[in-house]
Short mmCIF file of C-alpha atoms in Angstrom, two decimals:
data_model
loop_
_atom_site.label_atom_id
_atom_site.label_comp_id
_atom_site.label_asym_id
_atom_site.label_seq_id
_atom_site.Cartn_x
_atom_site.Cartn_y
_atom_site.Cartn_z
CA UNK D 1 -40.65 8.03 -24.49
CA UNK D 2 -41.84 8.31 -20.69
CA UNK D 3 -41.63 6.03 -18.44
CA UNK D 4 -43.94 6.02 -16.40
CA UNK D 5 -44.53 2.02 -15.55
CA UNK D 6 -46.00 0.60 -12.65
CA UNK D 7 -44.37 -0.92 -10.06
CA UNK D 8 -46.55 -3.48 -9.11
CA UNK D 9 -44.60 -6.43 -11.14
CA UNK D 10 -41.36 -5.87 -8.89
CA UNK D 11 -43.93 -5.63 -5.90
CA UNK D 12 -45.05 -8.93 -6.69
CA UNK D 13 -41.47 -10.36 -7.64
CA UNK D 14 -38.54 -9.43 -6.71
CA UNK D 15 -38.70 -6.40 -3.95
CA UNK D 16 -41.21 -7.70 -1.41
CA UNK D 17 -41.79 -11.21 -0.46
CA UNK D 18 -45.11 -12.94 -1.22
CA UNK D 19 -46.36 -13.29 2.12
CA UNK D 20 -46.88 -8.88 1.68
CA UNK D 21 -49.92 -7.65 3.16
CA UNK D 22 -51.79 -5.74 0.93
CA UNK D 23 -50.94 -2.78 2.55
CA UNK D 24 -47.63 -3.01 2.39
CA UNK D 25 -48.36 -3.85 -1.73
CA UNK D 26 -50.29 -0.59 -1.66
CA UNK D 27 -47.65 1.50 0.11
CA UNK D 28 -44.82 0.62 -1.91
CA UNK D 29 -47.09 1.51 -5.54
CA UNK D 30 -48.08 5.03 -3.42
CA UNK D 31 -44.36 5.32 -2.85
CA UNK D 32 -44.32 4.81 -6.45
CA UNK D 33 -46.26 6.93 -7.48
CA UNK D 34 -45.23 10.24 -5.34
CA UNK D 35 -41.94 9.58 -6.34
CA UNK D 36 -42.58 9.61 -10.34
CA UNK D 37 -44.95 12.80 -9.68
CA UNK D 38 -41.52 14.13 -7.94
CA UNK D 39 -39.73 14.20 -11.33
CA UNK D 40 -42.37 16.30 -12.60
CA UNK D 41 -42.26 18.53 -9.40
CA UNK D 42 -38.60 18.53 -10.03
CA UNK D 43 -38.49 20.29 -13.43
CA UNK D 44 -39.93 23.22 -12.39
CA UNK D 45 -37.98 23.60 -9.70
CA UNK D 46 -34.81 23.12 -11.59
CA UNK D 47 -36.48 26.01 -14.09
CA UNK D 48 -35.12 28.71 -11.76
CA UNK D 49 -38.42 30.05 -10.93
CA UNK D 50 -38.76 29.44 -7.00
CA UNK D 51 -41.85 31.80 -6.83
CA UNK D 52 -43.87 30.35 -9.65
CA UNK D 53 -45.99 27.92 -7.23
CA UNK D 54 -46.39 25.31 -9.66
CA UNK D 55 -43.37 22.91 -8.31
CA UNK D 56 -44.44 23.22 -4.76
CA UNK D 57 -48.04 21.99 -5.86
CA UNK D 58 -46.27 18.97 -7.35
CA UNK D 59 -44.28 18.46 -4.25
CA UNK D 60 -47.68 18.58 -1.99
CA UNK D 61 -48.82 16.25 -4.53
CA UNK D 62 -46.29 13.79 -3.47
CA UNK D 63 -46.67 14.35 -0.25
CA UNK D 64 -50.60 13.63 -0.33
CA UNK D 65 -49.63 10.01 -1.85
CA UNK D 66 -46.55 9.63 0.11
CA UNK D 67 -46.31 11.60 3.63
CA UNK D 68 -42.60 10.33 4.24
CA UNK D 69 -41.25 10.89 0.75
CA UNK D 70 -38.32 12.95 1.89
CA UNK D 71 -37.31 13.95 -1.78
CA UNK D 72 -40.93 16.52 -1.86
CA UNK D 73 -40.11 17.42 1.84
CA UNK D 74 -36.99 18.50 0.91
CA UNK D 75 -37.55 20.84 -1.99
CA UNK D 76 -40.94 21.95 -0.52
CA UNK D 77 -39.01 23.60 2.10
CA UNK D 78 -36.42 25.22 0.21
CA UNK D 79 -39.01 26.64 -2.13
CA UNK D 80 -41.01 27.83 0.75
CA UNK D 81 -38.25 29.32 2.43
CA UNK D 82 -37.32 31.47 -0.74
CA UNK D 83 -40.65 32.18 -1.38
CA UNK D 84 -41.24 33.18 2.14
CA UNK D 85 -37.95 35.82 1.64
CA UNK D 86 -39.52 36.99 -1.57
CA UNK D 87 -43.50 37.38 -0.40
CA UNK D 88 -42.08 38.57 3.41
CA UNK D 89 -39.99 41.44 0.94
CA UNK D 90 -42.94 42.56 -1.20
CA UNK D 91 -46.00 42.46 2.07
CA UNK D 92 -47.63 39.50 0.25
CA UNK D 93 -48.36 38.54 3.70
CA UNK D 94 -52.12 36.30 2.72
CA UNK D 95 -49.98 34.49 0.22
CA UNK D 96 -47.28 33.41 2.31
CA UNK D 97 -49.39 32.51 5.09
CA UNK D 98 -51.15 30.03 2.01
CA UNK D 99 -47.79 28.83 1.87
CA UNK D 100 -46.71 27.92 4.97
CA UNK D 101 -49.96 26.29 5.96
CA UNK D 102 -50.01 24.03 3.13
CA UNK D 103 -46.29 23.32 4.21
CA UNK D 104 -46.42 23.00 7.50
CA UNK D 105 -48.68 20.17 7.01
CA UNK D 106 -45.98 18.04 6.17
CA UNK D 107 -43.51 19.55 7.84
CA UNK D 108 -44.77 20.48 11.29
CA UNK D 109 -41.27 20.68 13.29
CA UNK D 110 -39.35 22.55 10.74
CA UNK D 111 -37.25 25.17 12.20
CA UNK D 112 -36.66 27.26 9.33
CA UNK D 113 -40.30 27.34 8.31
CA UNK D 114 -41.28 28.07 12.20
CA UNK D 115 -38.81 30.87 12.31
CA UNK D 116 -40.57 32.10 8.74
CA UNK D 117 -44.00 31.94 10.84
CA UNK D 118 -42.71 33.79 13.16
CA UNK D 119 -41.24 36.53 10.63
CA UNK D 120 -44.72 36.77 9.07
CA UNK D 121 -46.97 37.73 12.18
CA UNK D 122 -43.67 40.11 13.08
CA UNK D 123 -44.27 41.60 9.84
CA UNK D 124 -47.98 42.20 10.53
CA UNK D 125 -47.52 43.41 13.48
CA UNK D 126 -48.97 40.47 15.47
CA UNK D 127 -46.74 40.86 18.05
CA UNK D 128 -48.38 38.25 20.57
CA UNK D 129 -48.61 35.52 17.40
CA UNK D 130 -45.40 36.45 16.15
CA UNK D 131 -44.15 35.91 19.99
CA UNK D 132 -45.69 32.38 20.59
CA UNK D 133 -44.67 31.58 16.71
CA UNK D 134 -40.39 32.51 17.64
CA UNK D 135 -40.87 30.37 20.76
CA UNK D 136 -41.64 27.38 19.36
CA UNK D 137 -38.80 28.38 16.86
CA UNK D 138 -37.09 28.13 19.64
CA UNK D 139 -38.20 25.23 21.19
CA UNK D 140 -37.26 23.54 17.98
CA UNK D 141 -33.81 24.20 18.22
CA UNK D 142 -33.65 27.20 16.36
CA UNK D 143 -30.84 29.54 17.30
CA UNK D 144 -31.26 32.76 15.33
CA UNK D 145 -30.70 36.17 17.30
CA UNK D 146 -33.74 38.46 15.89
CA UNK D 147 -36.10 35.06 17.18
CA UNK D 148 -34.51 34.92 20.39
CA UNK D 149 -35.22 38.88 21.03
CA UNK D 150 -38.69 39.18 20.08
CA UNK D 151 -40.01 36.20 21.34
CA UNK D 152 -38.87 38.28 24.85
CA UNK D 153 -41.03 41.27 23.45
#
């Protein structure tokens, strides 16, 4: 049996008072709802198979409903980072630029995925890109050696 029940009833009772706006009401059941979808998203990733794209769909998913649900942002990242290794390691460059974009969306000041970015346009031999990409890296905080040297050129 699934359960898959709405929260609306403990909307209207017991978690939020009854002077609620409405969009606080509709919030809450989006909250709701991106963090059901995230059990779903969470199976797959639990499966093993970090490059089968399916679980980082389900985690986009959630964070379409729910932009601060910080369960998808933080399994979206580590699947993109190992996918990233992976697709860097066999020159799937198109794919992992798919990747990151749909990503970075929600997670615009990552360092790890920045430093990624950066790695990909290295890899392509966009030097100027890949240079503006391991600055902001490091503008971000980020602190890794091969960044700090090639965003000097």
């Amino acid at each position: 049996m699934r359960h898959i029940r709405s929260a609306r009833p403990m909307i209207r009772g017991h978690c939020i008072t009854d002077g609620a706006s409405d969009e606080e009401r509709a919030a809450l059941e989006k909250r709701h709802l991106a963090h059901r979808n995230d059990f779903t998203a969470l199976k797959g990733y639990y499966r093993g198979f970090a490059i089968d794209q399916s679980a980082a769909r389900e985690f986009l998913l959630s964070l379409s409903m729910d932009a601060n649900d910080f369960n998808a942002q933080y399994y979206l990242k580590q699947l993109v980072v190992k996918q990233g290794e992976a697709f860097l390691k066999w020159e799937e460059f198109d794919k992992l630029e798919s990747v990151l974009a749909d990503a970075l969306v929600y997670l615009p000041n990552d360092v790890d995925l920045q430093l990624l970015l950066g790695d990909l346009y290295w890899a392509k031999k966009d030097t100027p890109r890949a240079q503006a990409e391991y600055k902001r890296y490091l503008e971000l905080g980020g602190a890794a050696e091969r960044a700090k040297k090639r965003a000097k050129g």
